[in-house]
Short mmCIF file of C-alpha atoms in Angstrom, two decimals:
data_model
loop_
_atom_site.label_atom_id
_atom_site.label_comp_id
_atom_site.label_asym_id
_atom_site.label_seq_id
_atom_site.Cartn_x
_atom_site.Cartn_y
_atom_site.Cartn_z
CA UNK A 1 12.52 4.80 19.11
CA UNK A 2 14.91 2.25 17.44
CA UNK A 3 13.98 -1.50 17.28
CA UNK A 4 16.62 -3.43 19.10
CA UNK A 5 17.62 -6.39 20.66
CA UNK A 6 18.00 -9.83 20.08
CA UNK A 7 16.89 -11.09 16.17
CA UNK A 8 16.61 -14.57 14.69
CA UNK A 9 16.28 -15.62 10.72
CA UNK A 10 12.47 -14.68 10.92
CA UNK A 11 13.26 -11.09 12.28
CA UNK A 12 16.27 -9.81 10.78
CA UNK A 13 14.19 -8.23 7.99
CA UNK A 14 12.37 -5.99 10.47
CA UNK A 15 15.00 -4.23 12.18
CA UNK A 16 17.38 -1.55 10.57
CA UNK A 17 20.88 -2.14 11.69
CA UNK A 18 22.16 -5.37 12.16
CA UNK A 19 24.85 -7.67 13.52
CA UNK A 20 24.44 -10.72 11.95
CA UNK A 21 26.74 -13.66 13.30
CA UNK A 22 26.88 -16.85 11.28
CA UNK A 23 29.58 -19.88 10.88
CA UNK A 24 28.13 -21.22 7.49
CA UNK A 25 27.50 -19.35 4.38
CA UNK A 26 24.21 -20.36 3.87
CA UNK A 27 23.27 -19.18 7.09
CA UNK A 28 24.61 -15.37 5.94
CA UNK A 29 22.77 -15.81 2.31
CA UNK A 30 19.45 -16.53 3.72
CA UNK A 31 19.82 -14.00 6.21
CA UNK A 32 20.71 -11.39 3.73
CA UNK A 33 18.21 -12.49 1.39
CA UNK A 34 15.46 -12.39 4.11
CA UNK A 35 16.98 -8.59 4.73
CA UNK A 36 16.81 -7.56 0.59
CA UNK A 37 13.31 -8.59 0.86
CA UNK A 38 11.57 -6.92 3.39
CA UNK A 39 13.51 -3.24 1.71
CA UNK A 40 11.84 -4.51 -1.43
CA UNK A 41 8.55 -5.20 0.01
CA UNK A 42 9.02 -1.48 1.59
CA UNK A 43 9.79 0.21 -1.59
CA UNK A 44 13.33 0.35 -0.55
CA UNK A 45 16.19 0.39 -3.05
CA UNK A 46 18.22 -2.40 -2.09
CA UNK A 47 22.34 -2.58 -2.36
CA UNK A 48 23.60 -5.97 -2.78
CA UNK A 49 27.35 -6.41 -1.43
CA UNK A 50 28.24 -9.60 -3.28
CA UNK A 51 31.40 -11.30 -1.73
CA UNK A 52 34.36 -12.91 -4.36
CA UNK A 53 32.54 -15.05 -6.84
CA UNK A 54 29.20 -15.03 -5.19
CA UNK A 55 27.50 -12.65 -7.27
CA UNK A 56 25.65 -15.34 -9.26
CA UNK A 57 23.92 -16.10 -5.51
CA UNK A 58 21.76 -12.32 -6.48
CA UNK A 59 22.01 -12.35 -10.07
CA UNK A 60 19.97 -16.05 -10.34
CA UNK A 61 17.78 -15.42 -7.38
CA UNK A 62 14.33 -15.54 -8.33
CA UNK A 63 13.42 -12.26 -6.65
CA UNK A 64 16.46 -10.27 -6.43
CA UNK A 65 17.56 -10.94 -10.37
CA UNK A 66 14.70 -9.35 -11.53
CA UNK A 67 14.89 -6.47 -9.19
CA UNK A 68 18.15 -5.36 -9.95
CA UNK A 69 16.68 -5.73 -13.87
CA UNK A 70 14.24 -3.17 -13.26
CA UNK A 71 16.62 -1.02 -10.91
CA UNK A 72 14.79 -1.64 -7.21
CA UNK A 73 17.74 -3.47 -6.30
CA UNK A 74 21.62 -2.73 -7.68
CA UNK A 75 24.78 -5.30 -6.84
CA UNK A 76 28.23 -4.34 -6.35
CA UNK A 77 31.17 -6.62 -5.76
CA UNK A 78 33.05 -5.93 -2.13
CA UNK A 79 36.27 -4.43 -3.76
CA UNK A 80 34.10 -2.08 -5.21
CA UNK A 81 31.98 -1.33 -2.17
CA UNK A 82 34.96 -1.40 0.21
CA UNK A 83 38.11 -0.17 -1.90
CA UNK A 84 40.24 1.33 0.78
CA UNK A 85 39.42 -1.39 3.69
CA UNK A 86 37.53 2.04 5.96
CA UNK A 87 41.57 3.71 6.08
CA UNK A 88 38.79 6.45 6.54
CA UNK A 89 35.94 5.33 8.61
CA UNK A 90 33.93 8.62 7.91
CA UNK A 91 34.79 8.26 3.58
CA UNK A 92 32.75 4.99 3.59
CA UNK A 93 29.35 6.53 5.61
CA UNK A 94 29.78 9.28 2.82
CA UNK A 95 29.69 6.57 0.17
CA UNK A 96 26.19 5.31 1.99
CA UNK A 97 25.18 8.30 2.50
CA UNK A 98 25.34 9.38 -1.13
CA UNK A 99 23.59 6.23 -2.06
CA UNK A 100 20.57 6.81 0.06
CA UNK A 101 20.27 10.09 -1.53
CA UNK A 102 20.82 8.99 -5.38
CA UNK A 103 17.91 6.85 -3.72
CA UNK A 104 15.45 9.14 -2.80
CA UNK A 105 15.78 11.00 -5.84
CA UNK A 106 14.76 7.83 -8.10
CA UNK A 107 11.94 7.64 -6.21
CA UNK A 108 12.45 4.91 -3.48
CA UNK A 109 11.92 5.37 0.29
CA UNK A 110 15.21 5.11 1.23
CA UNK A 111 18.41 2.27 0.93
CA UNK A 112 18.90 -1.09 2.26
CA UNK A 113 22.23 -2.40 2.07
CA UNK A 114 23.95 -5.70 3.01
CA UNK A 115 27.32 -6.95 3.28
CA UNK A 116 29.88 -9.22 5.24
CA UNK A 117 31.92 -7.09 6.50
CA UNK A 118 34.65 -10.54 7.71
CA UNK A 119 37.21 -9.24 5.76
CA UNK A 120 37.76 -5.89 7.43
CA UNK A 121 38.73 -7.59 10.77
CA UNK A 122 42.35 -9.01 9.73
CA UNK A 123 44.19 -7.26 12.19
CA UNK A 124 43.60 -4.63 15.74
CA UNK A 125 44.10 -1.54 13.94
CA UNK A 126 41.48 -2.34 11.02
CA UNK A 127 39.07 -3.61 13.84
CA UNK A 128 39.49 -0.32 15.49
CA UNK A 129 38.57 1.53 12.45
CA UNK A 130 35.25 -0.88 11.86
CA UNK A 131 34.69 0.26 15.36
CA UNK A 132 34.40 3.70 14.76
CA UNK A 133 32.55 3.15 10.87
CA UNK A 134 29.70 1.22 13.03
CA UNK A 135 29.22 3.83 15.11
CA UNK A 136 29.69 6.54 12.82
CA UNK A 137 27.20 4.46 10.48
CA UNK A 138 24.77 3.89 13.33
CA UNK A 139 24.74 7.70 13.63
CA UNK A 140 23.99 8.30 9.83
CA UNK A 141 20.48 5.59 10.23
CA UNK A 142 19.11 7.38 13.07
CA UNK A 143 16.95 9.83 11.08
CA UNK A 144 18.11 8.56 7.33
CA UNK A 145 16.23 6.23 5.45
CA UNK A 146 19.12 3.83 5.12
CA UNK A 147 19.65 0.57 6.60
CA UNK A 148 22.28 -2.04 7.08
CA UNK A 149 22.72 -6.04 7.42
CA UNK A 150 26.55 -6.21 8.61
CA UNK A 151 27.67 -10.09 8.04
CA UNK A 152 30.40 -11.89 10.50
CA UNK A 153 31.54 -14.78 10.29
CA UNK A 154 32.40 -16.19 13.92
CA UNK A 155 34.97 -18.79 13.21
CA UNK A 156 37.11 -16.09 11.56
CA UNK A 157 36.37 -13.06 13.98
CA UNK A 158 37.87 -13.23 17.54
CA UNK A 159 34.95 -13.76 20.01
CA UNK A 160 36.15 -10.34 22.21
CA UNK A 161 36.06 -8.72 18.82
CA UNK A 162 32.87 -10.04 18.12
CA UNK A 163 30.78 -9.09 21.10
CA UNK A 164 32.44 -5.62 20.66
CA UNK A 165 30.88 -4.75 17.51
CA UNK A 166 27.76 -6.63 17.95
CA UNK A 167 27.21 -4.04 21.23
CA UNK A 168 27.77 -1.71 18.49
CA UNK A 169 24.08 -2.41 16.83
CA UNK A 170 21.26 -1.72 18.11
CA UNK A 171 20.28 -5.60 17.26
CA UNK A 172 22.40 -8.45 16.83
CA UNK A 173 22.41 -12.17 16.82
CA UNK A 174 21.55 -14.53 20.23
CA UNK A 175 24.86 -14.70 22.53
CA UNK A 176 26.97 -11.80 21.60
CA UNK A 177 25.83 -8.44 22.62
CA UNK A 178 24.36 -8.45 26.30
CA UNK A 179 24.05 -5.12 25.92
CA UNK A 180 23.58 -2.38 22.80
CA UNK A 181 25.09 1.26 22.47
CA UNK A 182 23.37 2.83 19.74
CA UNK A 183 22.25 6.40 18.02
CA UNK A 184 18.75 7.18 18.52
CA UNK A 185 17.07 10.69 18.02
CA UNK A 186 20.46 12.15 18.13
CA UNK A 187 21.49 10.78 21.73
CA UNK A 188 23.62 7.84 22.50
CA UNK A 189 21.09 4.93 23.76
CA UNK A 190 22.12 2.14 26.55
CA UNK A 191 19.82 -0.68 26.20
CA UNK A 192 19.91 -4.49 27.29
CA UNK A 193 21.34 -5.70 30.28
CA UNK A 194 24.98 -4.59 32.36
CA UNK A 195 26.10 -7.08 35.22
CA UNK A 196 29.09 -7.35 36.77
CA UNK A 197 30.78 -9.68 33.65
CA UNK A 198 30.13 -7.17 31.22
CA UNK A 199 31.44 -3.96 32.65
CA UNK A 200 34.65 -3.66 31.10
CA UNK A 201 32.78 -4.54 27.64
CA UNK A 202 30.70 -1.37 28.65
CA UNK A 203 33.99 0.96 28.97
CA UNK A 204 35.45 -0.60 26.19
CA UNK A 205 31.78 0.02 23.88
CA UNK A 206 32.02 3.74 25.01
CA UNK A 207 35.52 4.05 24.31
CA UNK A 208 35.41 2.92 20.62
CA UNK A 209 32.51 5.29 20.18
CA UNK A 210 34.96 8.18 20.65
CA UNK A 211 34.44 10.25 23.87
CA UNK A 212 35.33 13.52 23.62
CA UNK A 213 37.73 14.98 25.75
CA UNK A 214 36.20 17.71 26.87
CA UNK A 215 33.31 19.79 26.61
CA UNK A 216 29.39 19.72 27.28
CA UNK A 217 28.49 16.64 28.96
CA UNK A 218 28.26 12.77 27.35
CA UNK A 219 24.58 12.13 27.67
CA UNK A 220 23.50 8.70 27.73
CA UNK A 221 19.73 7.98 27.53
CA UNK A 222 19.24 4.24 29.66
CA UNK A 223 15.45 3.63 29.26
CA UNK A 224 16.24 0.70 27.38
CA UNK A 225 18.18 -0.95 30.27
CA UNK A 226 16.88 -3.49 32.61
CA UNK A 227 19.63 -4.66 35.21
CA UNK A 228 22.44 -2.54 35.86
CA UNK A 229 25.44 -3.84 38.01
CA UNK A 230 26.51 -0.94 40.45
CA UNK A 231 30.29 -1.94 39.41
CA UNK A 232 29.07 -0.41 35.73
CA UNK A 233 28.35 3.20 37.36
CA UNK A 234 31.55 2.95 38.98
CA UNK A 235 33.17 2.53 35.65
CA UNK A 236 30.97 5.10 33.79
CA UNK A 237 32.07 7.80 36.41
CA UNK A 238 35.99 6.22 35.82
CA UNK A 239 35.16 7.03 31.95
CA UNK A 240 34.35 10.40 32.86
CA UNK A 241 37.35 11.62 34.53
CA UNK A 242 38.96 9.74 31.92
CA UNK A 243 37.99 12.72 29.57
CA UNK A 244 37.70 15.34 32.33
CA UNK A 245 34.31 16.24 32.12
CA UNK A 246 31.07 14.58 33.23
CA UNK A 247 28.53 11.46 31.68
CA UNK A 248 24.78 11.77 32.30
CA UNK A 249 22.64 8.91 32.32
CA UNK A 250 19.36 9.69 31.99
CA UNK A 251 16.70 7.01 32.81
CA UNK A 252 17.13 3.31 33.50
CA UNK A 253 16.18 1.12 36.50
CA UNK A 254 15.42 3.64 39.84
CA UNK A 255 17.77 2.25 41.79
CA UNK A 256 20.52 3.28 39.64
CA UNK A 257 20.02 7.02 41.05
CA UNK A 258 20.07 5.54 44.36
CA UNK A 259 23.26 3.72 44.12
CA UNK A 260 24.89 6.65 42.90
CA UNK A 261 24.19 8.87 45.27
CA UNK A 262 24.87 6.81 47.75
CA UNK A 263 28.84 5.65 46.08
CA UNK A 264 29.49 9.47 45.29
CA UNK A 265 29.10 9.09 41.87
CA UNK A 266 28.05 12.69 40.96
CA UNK A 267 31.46 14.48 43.00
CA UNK A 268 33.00 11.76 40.60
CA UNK A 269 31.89 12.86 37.06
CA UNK A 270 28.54 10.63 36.67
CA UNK A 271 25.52 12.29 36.84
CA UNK A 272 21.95 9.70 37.50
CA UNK A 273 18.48 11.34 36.08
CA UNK A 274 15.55 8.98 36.66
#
């Protein structure tokens, strides 16, 4: 099972993909640094991001300069990293992916990669498309020995935007994601808390995730919930006839199945397995 949650600056460097939420930018370079570090201290490769003109940040730090000397680390500036702003969501998790293999070949135990991501937020259609590249990412870590510190900076990021993407990791900074939709051993994972505020952020999590519109079932596995509001089973079951087909929720608190049976739930598309 994926680590998730909540982190702080002492944590970030143990979890694997990250929504890191800052207002200064030495808030994001310690955090980042703290990130390179730990993939260094794992025999990680690690992929430094750099933002315009802060390449000297890496290049002079006392532990990351001499990395990317002896090749455990390698820098790259954002144009480079990012070229096409994700037109193609799918073109930039090949571009990690065929990093974390290049890799493994040299001999490292996989990639760790940071960047601030700020810039790919300008307008709605461009945050729709770093919707679907954090979930798509997501998908690629569970099972791949490649990890990811995603940088935003809140006074430049809408706040609904914001607590959309951080649900998108399965850990992310104190005060933005009440709840996390994540990959994990090939399933979609539900973990946190749902109450009654956060229900259309639910159907609006699942939605950018890319339901299909038909076809086998959407199987969600809840074990990592605690509360669930009965207003967000009402709203799963809405997704599912949505997309004319059925969601399954398997696990979570007991009284979920209860509820449901007892609002109709399963005539309605949402299935409860406790």
């Amino acid at each position: 099972m994926r680590r998730a949650g909540v982190i702080d600056d002492d944590s970030v460097g143990a979890h694997d993909h990250v929504c890191f939420v800052y207002a200064e930018r030495a808030e994001w370079r310690a955090a980042a640094r703290s990130f390179a570090l730990a993939g260094l201290d794992a025999g990680q490769r690690v992929l430094i991001v750099a933002g315009p003109g802060e390449e000297h940040w890496w290049t002079e730090d006392d532990a990351l300069g001499p990395a990317m000397r002896t090749g455990r680390a390698e820098l790259l500036p954002q144009r480079a990293a990012y070229p096409d702003d994700l037109v193609d969501p799918a073109d930039q998790v090949a571009f990690y992916r065929q990093a974390t293999e290049r890799a493994v070949r040299d001999g490292f135990g996989g990639l760790r990669a940071f960047a601030d991501v700020t810039g790919l937020t300008s307008t709605p259609p461009a945050v729709d498309r770093l919707l679907r590249y954090e979930q798509l990412v997501d998908a690629y870590m569970d099972g791949h020995p490649f990890q990811g510190l995603c940088g935003y900076d809140r006074t430049a990021v809408p706040p609904a935007d914001l607590r959309l993407l951080a649900c998108l990791h399965p850990s992310a900074s104190p005060g933005y994601a009440p709840f996390h939709v994540y990959a994990d051993s090939g399933r979609l994972r539900l973990a946190g808390d749902i109450d009654y505020d956060n229900v259309e952020l639910l159907a609006e999590a699942l939605r950018a995730v890319g339901l299909p519109s038909a076809g086998p079932p959407l199987e969600l596995t809840g074990t990592g919930l605690g509360f669930v509001h009965h207003a967000a089973r009402v709203a799963l079951a809405k997704l599912a006839q949505e997309r004319s087909g059925r969601i399954v929720l398997r696990g979570g608190p007991s009284v979920a199945k209860r509820l449901s049976d007892m609002l109709g739930l399963d005539d309605a598309g949402l299935e409860v397995i406790v």
